[in-house]
N, CA, C and O atoms as a printed pandas DataFrame, in Angstrom:
     atom_number atom_name residue_name chain_id  residue_number  x_coord  y_coord  z_coord
0              1         N          MET        A               1  116.300  125.532  -13.579
1              2        CA          MET        A               1  117.412  126.470  -13.542
2              3         C          MET        A               1  118.669  125.746  -13.061
3              4         O          MET        A               1  118.613  124.775  -12.305
4              5         N          LYS        A               2  119.793  126.258  -13.528
5              6        CA          LYS        A               2  121.081  125.703  -13.127
6              7         C          LYS        A               2  121.866  126.755  -12.343
7              8         O          LYS        A               2  121.503  127.931  -12.322
8              9         N          THR        A               3  122.936  126.317  -11.707
9             10        CA          THR        A               3  123.782  127.202  -10.901
10            11         C          THR        A               3  125.066  127.494  -11.659
11            12         O          THR        A               3  125.759  126.575  -12.097
12            13         N          PHE        A               4  125.384  128.782  -11.816
13            14        CA          PHE        A               4  126.567  129.210  -12.550
14            15         C          PHE        A               4  127.500  130.022  -11.667
15            16         O          PHE        A               4  127.061  130.812  -10.831
16            17         N          SER        A               5  128.783  129.814  -11.865
17            18        CA          SER        A               5  129.822  130.666  -11.304
18            19         C          SER        A               5  130.651  131.135  -12.486
19            20         O          SER        A               5  130.405  130.733  -13.623
20            21         N          PHE        A               6  131.635  131.986  -12.218
21            22        CA          PHE        A               6  132.374  132.605  -13.305
22            23         C          PHE        A               6  133.864  132.570  -13.023
23            24         O          PHE        A               6  134.317  132.896  -11.926
24            25         N          LEU        A               7  134.616  132.165  -14.039
25            26        CA          LEU        A               7  136.066  132.112  -13.946
26            27         C          LEU        A               7  136.641  133.338  -14.630
27            28         O          LEU        A               7  136.369  133.587  -15.804
28            29         N          ASP        A               8  137.433  134.102  -13.897
29            30        CA          ASP        A               8  138.115  135.254  -14.476
30            31         C          ASP        A               8  139.353  134.754  -15.207
31            32         O          ASP        A               8  140.186  134.063  -14.621
32            33         N          CYS        A               9  139.477  135.098  -16.480
33            34        CA          CYS        A               9  140.567  134.567  -17.310
34            35         C          CYS        A               9  141.943  135.053  -16.874
35            36         O          CYS        A               9  142.914  134.304  -16.981
36            37         N          GLU        A              10  142.054  136.276  -16.390
37            38        CA          GLU        A              10  143.370  136.777  -15.989
38            39         C          GLU        A              10  143.835  136.158  -14.673
39            40         O          GLU        A              10  144.970  135.692  -14.576
40            41         N          SER        A              11  142.980  136.150  -13.675
41            42        CA          SER        A              11  143.375  135.621  -12.372
42            43         C          SER        A              11  143.283  134.098  -12.303
43            44         O          SER        A              11  143.837  133.485  -11.390
44            45         N          GLN        A              12  142.576  133.476  -13.277
45            46        CA          GLN        A              12  142.374  132.024  -13.290
46            47         C          GLN        A              12  141.751  131.533  -11.983
47            48         O          GLN        A              12  142.093  130.465  -11.475
48            49         N          ASP        A              13  140.826  132.344  -11.451
49            50        CA          ASP        A              13  140.137  131.997  -10.213
50            51         C          ASP        A              13  138.655  132.303  -10.379
51            52         O          ASP        A              13  138.275  133.155  -11.182
52            53         N          LEU        A              14  137.832  131.613   -9.624
53            54        CA          LEU        A              14  136.404  131.898   -9.636
54            55         C          LEU        A              14  136.154  133.253   -8.997
55            56         O          LEU        A              14  136.793  133.606   -8.006
56            57         N          ILE        A              15  135.241  133.999   -9.555
57            58        CA          ILE        A              15  134.929  135.345   -9.067
58            59         C          ILE        A              15  134.219  135.240   -7.727
59            60         O          ILE        A              15  133.366  134.376   -7.521
60            61         N          ARG        A              16  134.592  136.143   -6.817
61            62        CA          ARG        A              16  134.082  136.110   -5.443
62            63         C          ARG        A              16  133.523  137.470   -5.020
63            64         O          ARG        A              16  133.936  138.518   -5.517
64            65         N          VAL        A              17  132.576  137.417   -4.093
65            66        CA          VAL        A              17  132.044  138.595   -3.414
66            67         C          VAL        A              17  132.043  138.269   -1.930
67            68         O          VAL        A              17  131.503  137.241   -1.520
68            69         N          ASN        A              18  132.642  139.131   -1.122
69            70        CA          ASN        A              18  132.768  138.906    0.327
70            71         C          ASN        A              18  133.406  137.550    0.634
71            72         O          ASN        A              18  133.014  136.874    1.585
72            73         N          GLY        A              19  134.385  137.162   -0.174
73            74        CA          GLY        A              19  135.119  135.927    0.040
74            75         C          GLY        A              19  134.397  134.666   -0.404
75            76         O          GLY        A              19  134.960  133.575   -0.318
76            77         N          GLN        A              20  133.168  134.790   -0.873
77            78        CA          GLN        A              20  132.377  133.643   -1.288
78            79         C          GLN        A              20  132.296  133.574   -2.816
79            80         O          GLN        A              20  132.142  134.598   -3.481
80            81         N          ILE        A              21  132.401  132.371   -3.361
81            82        CA          ILE        A              21  132.271  132.185   -4.800
82            83         C          ILE        A              21  130.881  132.619   -5.238
83            84         O          ILE        A              21  129.881  132.225   -4.637
84            85         N          VAL        A              22  130.821  133.431   -6.287
85            86        CA          VAL        A              22  129.544  133.876   -6.844
86            87         C          VAL        A              22  128.821  132.670   -7.438
87            88         O          VAL        A              22  129.402  131.903   -8.206
88            89         N          ARG        A              23  127.557  132.512   -7.078
89            90        CA          ARG        A              23  126.698  131.456   -7.632
90            91         C          ARG        A              23  125.385  132.105   -8.032
91            92         O          ARG        A              23  124.704  132.723   -7.212
92            93         N          ILE        A              24  125.041  131.955   -9.301
93            94        CA          ILE        A              24  123.824  132.561   -9.843
94            95         C          ILE        A              24  122.945  131.470  -10.429
95            96         O          ILE        A              24  123.421  130.615  -11.177
96            97         N          LYS        A              25  121.669  131.499  -10.090
97            98        CA          LYS        A              25  120.693  130.590  -10.695
98            99         C          LYS        A              25  120.209  131.236  -11.984
99           100         O          LYS        A              25  119.760  132.382  -11.983
100          101         N          ALA        A              26  120.303  130.488  -13.092
101          102        CA          ALA        A              26  119.906  131.024  -14.399
102          103         C          ALA        A              26  119.480  129.887  -15.319
103          104         O          ALA        A              26  119.755  128.716  -15.058
104          105         N          ASP        A              27  118.803  130.258  -16.399
105          106        CA          ASP        A              27  118.326  129.280  -17.372
106          107         C          ASP        A              27  119.448  128.694  -18.219
107          108         O          ASP        A              27  119.429  127.507  -18.547
108          109         N          ASP        A              28  120.430  129.530  -18.577
109          110        CA          ASP        A              28  121.530  129.086  -19.421
110          111         C          ASP        A              28  122.711  130.031  -19.240
111          112         O          ASP        A              28  122.636  130.982  -18.462
112          113         N          HIS        A              29  123.811  129.770  -19.965
113          114        CA          HIS        A              29  125.029  130.579  -19.829
114          115         C          HIS        A              29  124.770  132.053  -20.142
115          116         O          HIS        A              29  125.259  132.933  -19.432
116          117         N          HIS        A              30  124.012  132.323  -21.192
117          118        CA          HIS        A              30  123.761  133.716  -21.586
118          119         C          HIS        A              30  122.968  134.455  -20.517
119          120         O          HIS        A              30  123.279  135.599  -20.186
120          121         N          HIS        A              31  121.961  133.811  -19.985
121          122        CA          HIS        A              31  121.160  134.410  -18.915
122          123         C          HIS        A              31  122.035  134.664  -17.687
123          124         O          HIS        A              31  121.917  135.709  -17.047
124          125         N          ALA        A              32  122.911  133.714  -17.359
125          126        CA          ALA        A              32  123.810  133.865  -16.218
126          127         C          ALA        A              32  124.743  135.058  -16.402
127          128         O          ALA        A              32  124.945  135.831  -15.465
128          129         N          PHE        A              33  125.312  135.218  -17.590
129          130        CA          PHE        A              33  126.190  136.369  -17.851
130          131         C          PHE        A              33  125.426  137.685  -17.726
131          132         O          PHE        A              33  125.941  138.649  -17.160
132          133         N          ASP        A              34  124.215  137.728  -18.246
133          134        CA          ASP        A              34  123.405  138.950  -18.120
134          135         C          ASP        A              34  123.186  139.312  -16.664
135          136         O          ASP        A              34  123.335  140.472  -16.278
136          137         N          LEU        A              35  122.832  138.326  -15.855
137          138        CA          LEU        A              35  122.614  138.578  -14.434
138          139         C          LEU        A              35  123.905  139.004  -13.737
139          140         O          LEU        A              35  123.893  139.887  -12.879
140          141         N          PHE        A              36  125.013  138.373  -14.109
141          142        CA          PHE        A              36  126.307  138.715  -13.523
142          143         C          PHE        A              36  126.670  140.166  -13.817
143          144         O          PHE        A              36  127.028  140.914  -12.907
144          145         N          ILE        A              37  126.580  140.559  -15.068
145          146        CA          ILE        A              37  126.947  141.926  -15.458
146          147         C          ILE        A              37  126.016  142.945  -14.814
147          148         O          ILE        A              37  126.464  143.999  -14.362
148          149         N          ASP        A              38  124.724  142.637  -14.770
149          150        CA          ASP        A              38  123.743  143.580  -14.240
150          151         C          ASP        A              38  123.800  143.741  -12.718
151          152         O          ASP        A              38  123.479  144.812  -12.203
152          153         N          THR        A              39  124.201  142.700  -11.998
153          154        CA          THR        A              39  124.050  142.759  -10.545
154          155         C          THR        A              39  125.307  142.538   -9.723
155          156         O          THR        A              39  125.367  142.996   -8.582
156          157         N          ILE        A              40  126.314  141.855  -10.253
157          158        CA          ILE        A              40  127.429  141.441   -9.410
158          159         C          ILE        A              40  128.788  141.963   -9.855
159          160         O          ILE        A              40  129.645  142.213   -9.008
160          161         N          ALA        A              41  129.008  142.130  -11.112
161          162        CA          ALA        A              41  130.344  142.433  -11.640
162          163         C          ALA        A              41  131.029  143.581  -10.904
163          164         O          ALA        A              41  132.195  143.458  -10.528
164          165         N          ASP        A              42  130.338  144.679  -10.696
165          166        CA          ASP        A              42  130.961  145.847  -10.060
166          167         C          ASP        A              42  131.293  145.619   -8.588
167          168         O          ASP        A              42  132.125  146.333   -8.029
168          169         N          ASN        A              43  130.666  144.649   -7.959
169          170        CA          ASN        A              43  130.897  144.383   -6.538
170          171         C          ASN        A              43  131.860  143.231   -6.282
171          172         O          ASN        A              43  132.172  142.928   -5.131
172          173         N          SER        A              44  132.329  142.593   -7.338
173          174        CA          SER        A              44  133.201  141.432   -7.151
174          175         C          SER        A              44  134.607  141.871   -6.744
175          176         O          SER        A              44  135.039  142.986   -7.035
176          177         N          GLU        A              45  135.295  140.979   -6.074
177          178        CA          GLU        A              45  136.622  141.284   -5.532
178          179         C          GLU        A              45  137.750  141.030   -6.528
179          180         O          GLU        A              45  138.792  141.682   -6.456
180          181         N          ASN        A              46  137.562  140.105   -7.442
181          182        CA          ASN        A              46  138.689  139.701   -8.287
182          183         C          ASN        A              46  138.331  139.616   -9.764
183          184         O          ASN        A              46  138.955  138.859  -10.508
184          185         N          TRP        A              47  137.344  140.373  -10.194
185          186        CA          TRP        A              47  136.986  140.395  -11.608
186          187         C          TRP        A              47  137.845  141.424  -12.316
187          188         O          TRP        A              47  137.800  142.605  -11.970
188          189         N          THR        A              48  138.635  140.998  -13.311
189          190        CA          THR        A              48  139.546  141.909  -14.010
190          191         C          THR        A              48  138.971  142.420  -15.321
191          192         O          THR        A              48  139.550  143.312  -15.941
192          193         N          ASN        A              49  137.834  141.867  -15.757
193          194        CA          ASN        A              49  137.200  142.252  -17.014
194          195         C          ASN        A              49  138.125  142.026  -18.213
195          196         O          ASN        A              49  138.093  142.788  -19.179
196          197         N          THR        A              50  138.933  140.995  -18.146
197          198        CA          THR        A              50  139.813  140.646  -19.260
198          199         C          THR        A              50  139.360  139.363  -19.941
199          200         O          THR        A              50  140.058  138.830  -20.804
200          201         N          GLY        A              51  138.223  138.885  -19.562
201          202        CA          GLY        A              51  137.664  137.647  -20.092
202          203         C          GLY        A              51  137.060  136.856  -18.955
203          204         O          GLY        A              51  137.665  136.713  -17.892
204          205         N          THR        A              52  135.878  136.348  -19.180
205          206        CA          THR        A              52  135.165  135.614  -18.147
206          207         C          THR        A              52  134.502  134.403  -18.780
207          208         O          THR        A              52  133.898  134.502  -19.848
208          209         N          LYS        A              53  134.619  133.263  -18.118
209          210        CA          LYS        A              53  133.969  132.043  -18.579
210          211         C          LYS        A              53  132.957  131.602  -17.533
211          212         O          LYS        A              53  133.226  131.654  -16.333
212          213         N          ALA        A              54  131.794  131.170  -17.997
213          214        CA          ALA        A              54  130.772  130.664  -17.074
214          215         C          ALA        A              54  131.075  129.209  -16.746
215          216         O          ALA        A              54  131.532  128.446  -17.598
216          217         N          TRP        A              55  130.815  128.843  -15.515
217          218        CA          TRP        A              55  131.015  127.495  -15.021
218          219         C          TRP        A              55  129.676  127.013  -14.497
219          220         O          TRP        A              55  129.139  127.607  -13.563
220          221         N          CYS        A              56  129.122  125.956  -15.069
221          222        CA          CYS        A              56  127.841  125.398  -14.624
222          223         C          CYS        A              56  128.120  124.223  -13.697
223          224         O          CYS        A              56  128.690  123.213  -14.110
224          225         N          TRP        A              57  127.715  124.366  -12.448
225          226        CA          TRP        A              57  127.993  123.341  -11.452
226          227         C          TRP        A              57  127.327  122.018  -11.786
227          228         O          TRP        A              57  127.945  120.966  -11.622
228          229         N          GLU        A              58  126.101  122.041  -12.243
229          230        CA          GLU        A              58  125.397  120.809  -12.554
230          231         C          GLU        A              58  126.018  120.070  -13.746
231          232         O          GLU        A              58  126.015  118.839  -13.768
232          233         N          ASP        A              59  126.543  120.791  -14.725
233          234        CA          ASP        A              59  127.172  120.168  -15.889
234          235         C          ASP        A              59  128.530  119.554  -15.544
235          236         O          ASP        A              59  129.006  118.674  -16.261
236          237         N          MET        A              60  129.159  120.010  -14.452
237          238        CA          MET        A              60  130.483  119.540  -14.089
238          239         C          MET        A              60  130.446  118.385  -13.092
239          240         O          MET        A              60  131.491  117.818  -12.772
240          241         N          GLU        A              61  129.264  118.028  -12.595
241          242        CA          GLU        A              61  129.164  116.945  -11.619
242          243         C          GLU        A              61  129.338  115.597  -12.283
243          244         O          GLU        A              61  129.283  114.566  -11.612
């Protein structure tokens, strides 16, 4: 599994909950988005729902 965070396209910032960057363990980008929508999106502080990009920490190292 890899670690994913999400960039909100409008705010150009990583999505956060309680001031912490959201990090989700998932098999791939699609799985990460499913988990994000199902469990975190409504509780996030800066998600505008105007476009979201997944960021894989392991792929960016």
